[in-house]
PDB file of C-alpha atoms in Angstrom:
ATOM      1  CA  UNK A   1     -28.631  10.542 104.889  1.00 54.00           C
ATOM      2  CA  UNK A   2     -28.351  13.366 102.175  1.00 80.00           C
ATOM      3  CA  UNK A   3     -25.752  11.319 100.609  1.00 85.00           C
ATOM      4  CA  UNK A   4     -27.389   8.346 100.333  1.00 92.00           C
ATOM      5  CA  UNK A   5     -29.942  10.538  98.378  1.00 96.00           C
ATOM      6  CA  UNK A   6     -27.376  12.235  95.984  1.00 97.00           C
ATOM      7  CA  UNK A   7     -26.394   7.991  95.522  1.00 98.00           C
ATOM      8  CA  UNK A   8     -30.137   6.999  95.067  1.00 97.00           C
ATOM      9  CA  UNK A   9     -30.825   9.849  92.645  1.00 97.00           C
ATOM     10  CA  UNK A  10     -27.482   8.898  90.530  1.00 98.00           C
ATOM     11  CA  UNK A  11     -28.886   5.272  90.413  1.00 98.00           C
ATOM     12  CA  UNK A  12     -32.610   6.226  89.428  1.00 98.00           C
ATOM     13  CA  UNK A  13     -31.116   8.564  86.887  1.00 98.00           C
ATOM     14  CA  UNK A  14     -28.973   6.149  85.042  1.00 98.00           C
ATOM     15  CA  UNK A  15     -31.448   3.816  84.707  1.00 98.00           C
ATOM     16  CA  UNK A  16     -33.857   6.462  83.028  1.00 98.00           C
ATOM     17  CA  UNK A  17     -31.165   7.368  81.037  1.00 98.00           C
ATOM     18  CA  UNK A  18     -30.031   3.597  79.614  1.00 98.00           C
ATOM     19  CA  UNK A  19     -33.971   2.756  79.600  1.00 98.00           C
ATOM     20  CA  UNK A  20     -34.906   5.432  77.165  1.00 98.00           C
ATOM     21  CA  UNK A  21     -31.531   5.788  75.197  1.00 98.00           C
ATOM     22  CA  UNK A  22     -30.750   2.063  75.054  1.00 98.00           C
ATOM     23  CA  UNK A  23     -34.386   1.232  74.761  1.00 98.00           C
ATOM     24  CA  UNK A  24     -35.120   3.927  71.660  1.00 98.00           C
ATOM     25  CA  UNK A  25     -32.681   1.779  69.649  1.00 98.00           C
ATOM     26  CA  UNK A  26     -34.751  -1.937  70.852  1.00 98.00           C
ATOM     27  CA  UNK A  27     -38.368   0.283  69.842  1.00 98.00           C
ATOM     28  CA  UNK A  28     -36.317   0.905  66.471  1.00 97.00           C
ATOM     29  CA  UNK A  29     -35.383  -2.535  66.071  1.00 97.00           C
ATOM     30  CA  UNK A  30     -39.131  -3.779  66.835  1.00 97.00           C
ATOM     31  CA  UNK A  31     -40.502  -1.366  64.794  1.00 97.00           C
ATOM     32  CA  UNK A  32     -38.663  -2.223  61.678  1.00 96.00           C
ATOM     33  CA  UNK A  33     -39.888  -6.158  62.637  1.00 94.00           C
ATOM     34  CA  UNK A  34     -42.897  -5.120  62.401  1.00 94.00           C
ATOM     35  CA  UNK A  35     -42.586  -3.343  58.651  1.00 92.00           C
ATOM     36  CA  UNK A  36     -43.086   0.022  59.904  1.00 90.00           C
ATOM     37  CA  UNK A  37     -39.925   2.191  59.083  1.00 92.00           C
ATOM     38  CA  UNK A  38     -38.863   2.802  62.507  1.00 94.00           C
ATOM     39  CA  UNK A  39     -37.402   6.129  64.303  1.00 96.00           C
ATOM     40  CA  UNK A  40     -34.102   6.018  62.538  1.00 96.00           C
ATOM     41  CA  UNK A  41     -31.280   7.635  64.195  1.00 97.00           C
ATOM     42  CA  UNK A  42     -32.621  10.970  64.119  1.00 98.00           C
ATOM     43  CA  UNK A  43     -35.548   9.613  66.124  1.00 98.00           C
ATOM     44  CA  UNK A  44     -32.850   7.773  68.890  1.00 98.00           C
ATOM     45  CA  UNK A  45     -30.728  10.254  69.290  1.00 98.00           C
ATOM     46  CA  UNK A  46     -33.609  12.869  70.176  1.00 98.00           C
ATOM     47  CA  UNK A  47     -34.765   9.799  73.144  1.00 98.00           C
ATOM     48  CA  UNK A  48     -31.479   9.902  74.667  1.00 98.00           C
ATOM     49  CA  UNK A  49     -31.424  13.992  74.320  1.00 98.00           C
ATOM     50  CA  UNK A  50     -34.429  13.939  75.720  1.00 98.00           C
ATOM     51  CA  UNK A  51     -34.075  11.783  78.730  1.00 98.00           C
ATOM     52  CA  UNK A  52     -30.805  13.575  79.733  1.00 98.00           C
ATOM     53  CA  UNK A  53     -32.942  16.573  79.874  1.00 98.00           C
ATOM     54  CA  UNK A  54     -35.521  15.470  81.764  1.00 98.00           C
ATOM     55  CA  UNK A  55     -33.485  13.776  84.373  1.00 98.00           C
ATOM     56  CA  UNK A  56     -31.335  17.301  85.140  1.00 97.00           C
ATOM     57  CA  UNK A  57     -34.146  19.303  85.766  1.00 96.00           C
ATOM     58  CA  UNK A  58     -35.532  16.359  87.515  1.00 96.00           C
ATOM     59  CA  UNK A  59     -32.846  15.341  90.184  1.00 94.00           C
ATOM     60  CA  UNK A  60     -30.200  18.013  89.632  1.00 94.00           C
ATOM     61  CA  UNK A  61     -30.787  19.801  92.565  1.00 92.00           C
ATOM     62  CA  UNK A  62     -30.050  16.019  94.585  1.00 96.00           C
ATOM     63  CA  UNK A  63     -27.276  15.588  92.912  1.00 95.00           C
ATOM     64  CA  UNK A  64     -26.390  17.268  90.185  1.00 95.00           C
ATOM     65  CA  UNK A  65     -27.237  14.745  87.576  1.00 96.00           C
ATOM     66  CA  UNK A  66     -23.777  13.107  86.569  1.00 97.00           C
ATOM     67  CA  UNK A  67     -25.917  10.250  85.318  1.00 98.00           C
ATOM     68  CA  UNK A  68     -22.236   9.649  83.817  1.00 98.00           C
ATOM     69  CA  UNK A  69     -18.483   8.535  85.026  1.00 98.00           C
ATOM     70  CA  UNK A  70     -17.252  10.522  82.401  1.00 98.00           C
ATOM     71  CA  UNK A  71     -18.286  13.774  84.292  1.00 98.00           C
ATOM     72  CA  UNK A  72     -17.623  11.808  87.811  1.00 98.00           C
ATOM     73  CA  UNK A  73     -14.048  11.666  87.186  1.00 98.00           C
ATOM     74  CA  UNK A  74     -13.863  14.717  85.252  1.00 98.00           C
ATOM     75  CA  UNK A  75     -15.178  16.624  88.377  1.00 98.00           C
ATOM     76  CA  UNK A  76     -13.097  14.074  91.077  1.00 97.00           C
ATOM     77  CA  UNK A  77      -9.865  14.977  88.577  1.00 97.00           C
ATOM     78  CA  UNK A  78     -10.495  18.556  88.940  1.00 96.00           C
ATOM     79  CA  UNK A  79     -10.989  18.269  92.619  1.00 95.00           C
ATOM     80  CA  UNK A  80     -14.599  19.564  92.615  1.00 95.00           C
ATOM     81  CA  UNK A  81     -15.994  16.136  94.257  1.00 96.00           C
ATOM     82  CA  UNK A  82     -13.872  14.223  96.849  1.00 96.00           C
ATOM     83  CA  UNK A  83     -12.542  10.669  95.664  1.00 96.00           C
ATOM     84  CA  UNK A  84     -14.807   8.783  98.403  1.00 96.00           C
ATOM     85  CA  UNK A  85     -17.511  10.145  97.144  1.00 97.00           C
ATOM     86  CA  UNK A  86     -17.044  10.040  93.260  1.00 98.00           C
ATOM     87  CA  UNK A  87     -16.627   6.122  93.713  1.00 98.00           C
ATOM     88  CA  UNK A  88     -19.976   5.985  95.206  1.00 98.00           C
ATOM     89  CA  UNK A  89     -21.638   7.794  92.599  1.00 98.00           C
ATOM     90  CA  UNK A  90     -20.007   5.654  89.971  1.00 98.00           C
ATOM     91  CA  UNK A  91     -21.532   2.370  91.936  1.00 98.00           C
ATOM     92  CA  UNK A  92     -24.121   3.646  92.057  1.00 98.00           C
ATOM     93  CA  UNK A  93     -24.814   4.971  87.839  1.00 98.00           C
ATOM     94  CA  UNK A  94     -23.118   1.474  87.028  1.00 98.00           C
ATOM     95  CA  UNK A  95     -26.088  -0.167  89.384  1.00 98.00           C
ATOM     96  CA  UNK A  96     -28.662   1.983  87.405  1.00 98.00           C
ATOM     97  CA  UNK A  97     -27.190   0.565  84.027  1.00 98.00           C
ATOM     98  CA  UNK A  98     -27.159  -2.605  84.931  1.00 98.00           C
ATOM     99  CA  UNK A  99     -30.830  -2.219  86.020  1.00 98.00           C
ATOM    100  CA  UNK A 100     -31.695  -0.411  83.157  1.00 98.00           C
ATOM    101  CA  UNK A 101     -30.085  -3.098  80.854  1.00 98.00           C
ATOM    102  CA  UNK A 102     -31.752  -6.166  82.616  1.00 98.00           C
ATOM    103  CA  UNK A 103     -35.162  -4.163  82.498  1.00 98.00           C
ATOM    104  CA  UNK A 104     -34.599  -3.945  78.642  1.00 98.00           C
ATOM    105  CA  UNK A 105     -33.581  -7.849  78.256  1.00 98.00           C
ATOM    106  CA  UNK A 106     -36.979  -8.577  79.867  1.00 98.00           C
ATOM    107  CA  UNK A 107     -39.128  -6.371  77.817  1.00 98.00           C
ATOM    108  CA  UNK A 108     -37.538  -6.384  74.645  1.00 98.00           C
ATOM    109  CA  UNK A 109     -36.491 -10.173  74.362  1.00 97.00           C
ATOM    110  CA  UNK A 110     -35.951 -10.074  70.300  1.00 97.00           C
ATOM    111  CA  UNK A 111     -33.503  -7.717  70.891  1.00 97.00           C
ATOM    112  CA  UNK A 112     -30.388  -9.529  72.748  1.00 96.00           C
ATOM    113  CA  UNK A 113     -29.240 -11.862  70.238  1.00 92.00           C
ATOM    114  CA  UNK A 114     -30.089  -9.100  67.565  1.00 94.00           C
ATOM    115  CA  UNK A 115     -29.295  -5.836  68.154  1.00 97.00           C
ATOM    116  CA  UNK A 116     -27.863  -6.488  72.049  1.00 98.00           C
ATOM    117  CA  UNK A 117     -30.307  -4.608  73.232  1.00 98.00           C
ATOM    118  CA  UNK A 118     -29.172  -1.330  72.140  1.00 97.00           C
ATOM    119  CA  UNK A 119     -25.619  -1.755  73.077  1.00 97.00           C
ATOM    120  CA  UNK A 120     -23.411   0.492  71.321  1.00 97.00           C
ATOM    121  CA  UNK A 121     -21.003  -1.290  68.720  1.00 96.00           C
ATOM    122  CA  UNK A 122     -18.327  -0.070  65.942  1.00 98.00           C
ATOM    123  CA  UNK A 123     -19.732   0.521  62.636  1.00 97.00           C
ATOM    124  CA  UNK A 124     -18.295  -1.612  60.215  1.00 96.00           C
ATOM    125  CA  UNK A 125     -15.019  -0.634  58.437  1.00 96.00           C
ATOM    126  CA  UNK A 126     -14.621   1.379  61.589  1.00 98.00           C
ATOM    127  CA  UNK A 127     -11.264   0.993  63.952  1.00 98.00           C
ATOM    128  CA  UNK A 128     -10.807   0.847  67.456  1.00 98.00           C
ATOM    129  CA  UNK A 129      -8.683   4.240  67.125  1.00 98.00           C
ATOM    130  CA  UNK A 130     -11.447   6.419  65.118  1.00 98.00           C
ATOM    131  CA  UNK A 131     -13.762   4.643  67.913  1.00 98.00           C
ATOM    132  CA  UNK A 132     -11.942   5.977  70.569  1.00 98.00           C
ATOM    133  CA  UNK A 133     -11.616   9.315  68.923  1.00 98.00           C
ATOM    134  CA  UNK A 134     -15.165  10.165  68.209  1.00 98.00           C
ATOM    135  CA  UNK A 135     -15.837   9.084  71.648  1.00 98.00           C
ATOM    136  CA  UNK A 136     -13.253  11.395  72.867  1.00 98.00           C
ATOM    137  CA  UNK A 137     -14.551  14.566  70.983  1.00 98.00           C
ATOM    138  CA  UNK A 138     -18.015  14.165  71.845  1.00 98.00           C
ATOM    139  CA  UNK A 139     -17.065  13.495  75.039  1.00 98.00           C
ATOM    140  CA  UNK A 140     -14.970  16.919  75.615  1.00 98.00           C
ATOM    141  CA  UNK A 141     -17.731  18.640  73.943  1.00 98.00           C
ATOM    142  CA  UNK A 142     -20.387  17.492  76.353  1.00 98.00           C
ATOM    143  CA  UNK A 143     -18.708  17.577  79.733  1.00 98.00           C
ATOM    144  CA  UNK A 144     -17.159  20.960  78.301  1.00 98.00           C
ATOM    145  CA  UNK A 145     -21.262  22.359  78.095  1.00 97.00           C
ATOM    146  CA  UNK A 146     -21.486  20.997  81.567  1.00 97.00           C
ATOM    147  CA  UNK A 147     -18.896  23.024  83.115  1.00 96.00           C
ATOM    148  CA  UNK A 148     -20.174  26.062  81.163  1.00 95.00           C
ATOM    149  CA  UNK A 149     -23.798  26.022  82.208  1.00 94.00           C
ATOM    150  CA  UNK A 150     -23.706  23.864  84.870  1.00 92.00           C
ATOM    151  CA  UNK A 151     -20.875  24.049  87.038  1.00 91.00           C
ATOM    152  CA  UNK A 152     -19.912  27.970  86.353  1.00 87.00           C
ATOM    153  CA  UNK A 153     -21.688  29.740  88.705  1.00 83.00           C
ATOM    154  CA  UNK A 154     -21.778  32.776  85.861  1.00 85.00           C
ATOM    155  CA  UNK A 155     -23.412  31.402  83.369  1.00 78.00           C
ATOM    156  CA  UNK A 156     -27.445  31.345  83.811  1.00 74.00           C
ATOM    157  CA  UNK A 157     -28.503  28.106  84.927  1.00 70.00           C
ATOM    158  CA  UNK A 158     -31.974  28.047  84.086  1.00 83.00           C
ATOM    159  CA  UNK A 159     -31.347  26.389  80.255  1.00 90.00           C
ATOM    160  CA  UNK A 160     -28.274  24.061  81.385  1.00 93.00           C
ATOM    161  CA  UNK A 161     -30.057  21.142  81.334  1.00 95.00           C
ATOM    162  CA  UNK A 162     -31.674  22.237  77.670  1.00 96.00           C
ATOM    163  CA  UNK A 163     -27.819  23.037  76.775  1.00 96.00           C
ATOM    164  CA  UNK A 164     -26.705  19.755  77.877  1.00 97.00           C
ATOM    165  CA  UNK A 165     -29.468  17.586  76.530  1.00 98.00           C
ATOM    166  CA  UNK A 166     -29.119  19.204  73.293  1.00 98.00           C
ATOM    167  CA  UNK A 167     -25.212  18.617  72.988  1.00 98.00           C
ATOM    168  CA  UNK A 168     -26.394  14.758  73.367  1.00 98.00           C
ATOM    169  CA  UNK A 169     -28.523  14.903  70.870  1.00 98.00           C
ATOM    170  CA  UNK A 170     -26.373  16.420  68.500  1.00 98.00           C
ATOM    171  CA  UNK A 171     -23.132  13.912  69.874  1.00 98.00           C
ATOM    172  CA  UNK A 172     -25.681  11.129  69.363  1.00 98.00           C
ATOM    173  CA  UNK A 173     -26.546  11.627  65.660  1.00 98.00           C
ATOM    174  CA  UNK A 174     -22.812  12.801  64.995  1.00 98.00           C
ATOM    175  CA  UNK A 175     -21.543   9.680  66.412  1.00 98.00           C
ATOM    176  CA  UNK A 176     -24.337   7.321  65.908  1.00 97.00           C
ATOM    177  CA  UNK A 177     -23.011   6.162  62.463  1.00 96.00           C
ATOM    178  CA  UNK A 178     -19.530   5.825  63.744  1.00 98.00           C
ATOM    179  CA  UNK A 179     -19.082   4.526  67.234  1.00 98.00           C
ATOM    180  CA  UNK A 180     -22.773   4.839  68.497  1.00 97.00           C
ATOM    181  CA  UNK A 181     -22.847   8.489  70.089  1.00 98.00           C
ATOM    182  CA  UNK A 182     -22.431   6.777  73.912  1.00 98.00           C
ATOM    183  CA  UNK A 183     -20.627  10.197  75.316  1.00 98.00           C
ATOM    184  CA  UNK A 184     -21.205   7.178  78.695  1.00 98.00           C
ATOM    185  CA  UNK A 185     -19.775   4.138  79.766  1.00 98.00           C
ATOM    186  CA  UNK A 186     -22.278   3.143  81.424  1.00 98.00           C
ATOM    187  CA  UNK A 187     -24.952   3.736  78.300  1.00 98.00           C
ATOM    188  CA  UNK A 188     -23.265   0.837  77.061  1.00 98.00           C
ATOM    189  CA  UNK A 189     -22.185  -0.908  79.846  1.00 98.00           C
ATOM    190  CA  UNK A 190     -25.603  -1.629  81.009  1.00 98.00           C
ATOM    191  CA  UNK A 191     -26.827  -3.319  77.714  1.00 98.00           C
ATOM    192  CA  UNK A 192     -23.543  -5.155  77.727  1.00 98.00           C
ATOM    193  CA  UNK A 193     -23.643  -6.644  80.797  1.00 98.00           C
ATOM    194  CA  UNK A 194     -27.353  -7.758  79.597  1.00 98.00           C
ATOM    195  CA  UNK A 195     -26.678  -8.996  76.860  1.00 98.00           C
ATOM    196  CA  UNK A 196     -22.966 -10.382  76.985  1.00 97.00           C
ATOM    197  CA  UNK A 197     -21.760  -8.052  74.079  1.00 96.00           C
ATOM    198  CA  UNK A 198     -18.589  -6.779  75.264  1.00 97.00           C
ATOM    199  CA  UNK A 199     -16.656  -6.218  71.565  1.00 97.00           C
ATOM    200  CA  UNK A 200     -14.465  -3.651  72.067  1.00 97.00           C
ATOM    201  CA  UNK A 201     -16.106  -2.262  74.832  1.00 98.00           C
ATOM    202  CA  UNK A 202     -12.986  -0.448  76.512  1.00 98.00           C
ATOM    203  CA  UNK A 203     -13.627   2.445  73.552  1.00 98.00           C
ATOM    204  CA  UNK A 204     -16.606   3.748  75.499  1.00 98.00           C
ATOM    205  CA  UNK A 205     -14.614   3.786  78.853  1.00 98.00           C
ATOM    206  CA  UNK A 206     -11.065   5.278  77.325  1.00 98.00           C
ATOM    207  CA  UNK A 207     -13.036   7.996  75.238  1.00 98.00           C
ATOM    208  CA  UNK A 208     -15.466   9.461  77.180  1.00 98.00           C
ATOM    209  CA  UNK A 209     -12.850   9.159  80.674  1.00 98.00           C
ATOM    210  CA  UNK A 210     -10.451  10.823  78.234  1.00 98.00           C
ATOM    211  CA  UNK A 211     -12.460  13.544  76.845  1.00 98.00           C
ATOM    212  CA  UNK A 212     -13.957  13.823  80.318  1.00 98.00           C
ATOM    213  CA  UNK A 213     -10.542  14.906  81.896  1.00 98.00           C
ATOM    214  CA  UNK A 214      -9.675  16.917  78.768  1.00 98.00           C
ATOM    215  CA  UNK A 215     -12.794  19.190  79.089  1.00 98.00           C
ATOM    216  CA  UNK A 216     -12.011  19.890  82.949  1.00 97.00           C
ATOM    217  CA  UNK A 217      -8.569  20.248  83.026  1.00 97.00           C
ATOM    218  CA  UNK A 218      -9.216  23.117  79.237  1.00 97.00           C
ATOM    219  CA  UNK A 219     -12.045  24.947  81.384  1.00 96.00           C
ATOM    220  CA  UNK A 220     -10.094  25.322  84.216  1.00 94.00           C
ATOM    221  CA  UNK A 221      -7.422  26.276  82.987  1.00 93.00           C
ATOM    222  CA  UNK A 222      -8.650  28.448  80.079  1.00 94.00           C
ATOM    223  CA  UNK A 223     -12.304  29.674  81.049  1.00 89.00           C
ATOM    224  CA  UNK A 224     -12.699  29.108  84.738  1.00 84.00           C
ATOM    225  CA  UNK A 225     -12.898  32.267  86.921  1.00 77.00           C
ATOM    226  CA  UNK A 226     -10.123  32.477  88.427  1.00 68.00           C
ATOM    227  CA  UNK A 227     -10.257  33.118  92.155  1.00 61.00           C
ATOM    228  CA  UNK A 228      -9.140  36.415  94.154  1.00 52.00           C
TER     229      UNK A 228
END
């Protein structure tokens, strides 16, 4: 039964997180339909800061918040979660996105045909590679924080979640302009599957796996304490 609850808490989790993250950018949208000047990007990328913080202090201690596949198959690669398991916590964050996107398409209707209800897309000009990059390093950086405050039983664990919620911030308004700051498949994959806008989606899958793995496989090998 204490499974199931890590699974449920994964699931609640992502949904909070593609809500408020995904839905920051449809408030944005209706907000600048409206004539007001909107939150900007400043103003989304503190939402999906925000939300990530909230929902590690909230359900950590169920499961400690992966509310990403990124960081599932970072840990699973590293060998800090068995593979059975991992799977079911990416089912289950994929069900919260999904959720979370369909929850969006019903409350924010002018936004699927416009903005795709938040989904991340490349900025114009942009390529698939610099995509893919960006992803990458914002990626590494994030999941990197998360072994450092998170996951290493040295460091004091009391501002992890402020740590972590504050590298998405500062991923989201790095990236925003570029690739859209996801740092999560699932952050996009929700919206997408809501709103059918799947352009180039395999960017925010191969960067944030990639930098994912990266950031495990460098702590480990570089920062982790080694054992006696």
């Amino acid at each position: 039964m204490d499974a199931y609850k890590k699974y449920l808490a994964e699931f609640v989790g992502t949904f909070a997180l593609v809500f408020i993250a995904a839905g920051a950018v449809c408030a944005d949208f209706y907000l600048k339909q409206s004539g007001g000047q909107g939150f900007g990007l400043l103003g989304i990328s503190i939402a999906y800061g925000v939300v990530v913080i909230a929902v590690i202090y909230a359900m950590g201690y169920v499961s400690g918040s992966h509310i990403n596949p990124a960081v599932t198959i970072s840990f699973w690669i590293t060998k800090r979660m068995e593979p059975n398991t991992a799977i079911m916590y990416i089912i289950s964050q994929i069900g919260g996105a999904i959720l979370g996107g369909f929850a969006l398409r019903t409350i924010f209707p002018d936004a699927l045909s416009s903005i795709h209800l938040g989904t991340s897309t490349l900025a114009a000009g942009v390529s698939i590679e610099r995509g893919i990059l960006m992803e990458f390093i914002i990626s590494f950086l994030l999941i990197f924080t998360i072994y450092g405050t998170l996951v290493d039983k040295r460091a004091s664990g009391g501002f992890a979640g402020l740590a972590v919620g504050l590298v998405v911030l500062f991923g989201s308004l790095v990236g925003g302009t570029i690739s859209g700051g996801a740092m999560n498949p699932v952050r996009v994959f929700g919206p997408a599957i809501a709103s059918g806008q799947f352009t180039n989606h395999y960017v925010w899958w191969i960067g944030p796996i990639l930098g994912g793995i990266a950031a495990g496989i460098v702590y480990d090998k570089l920062f982790a304490e080694r054992k006696k």
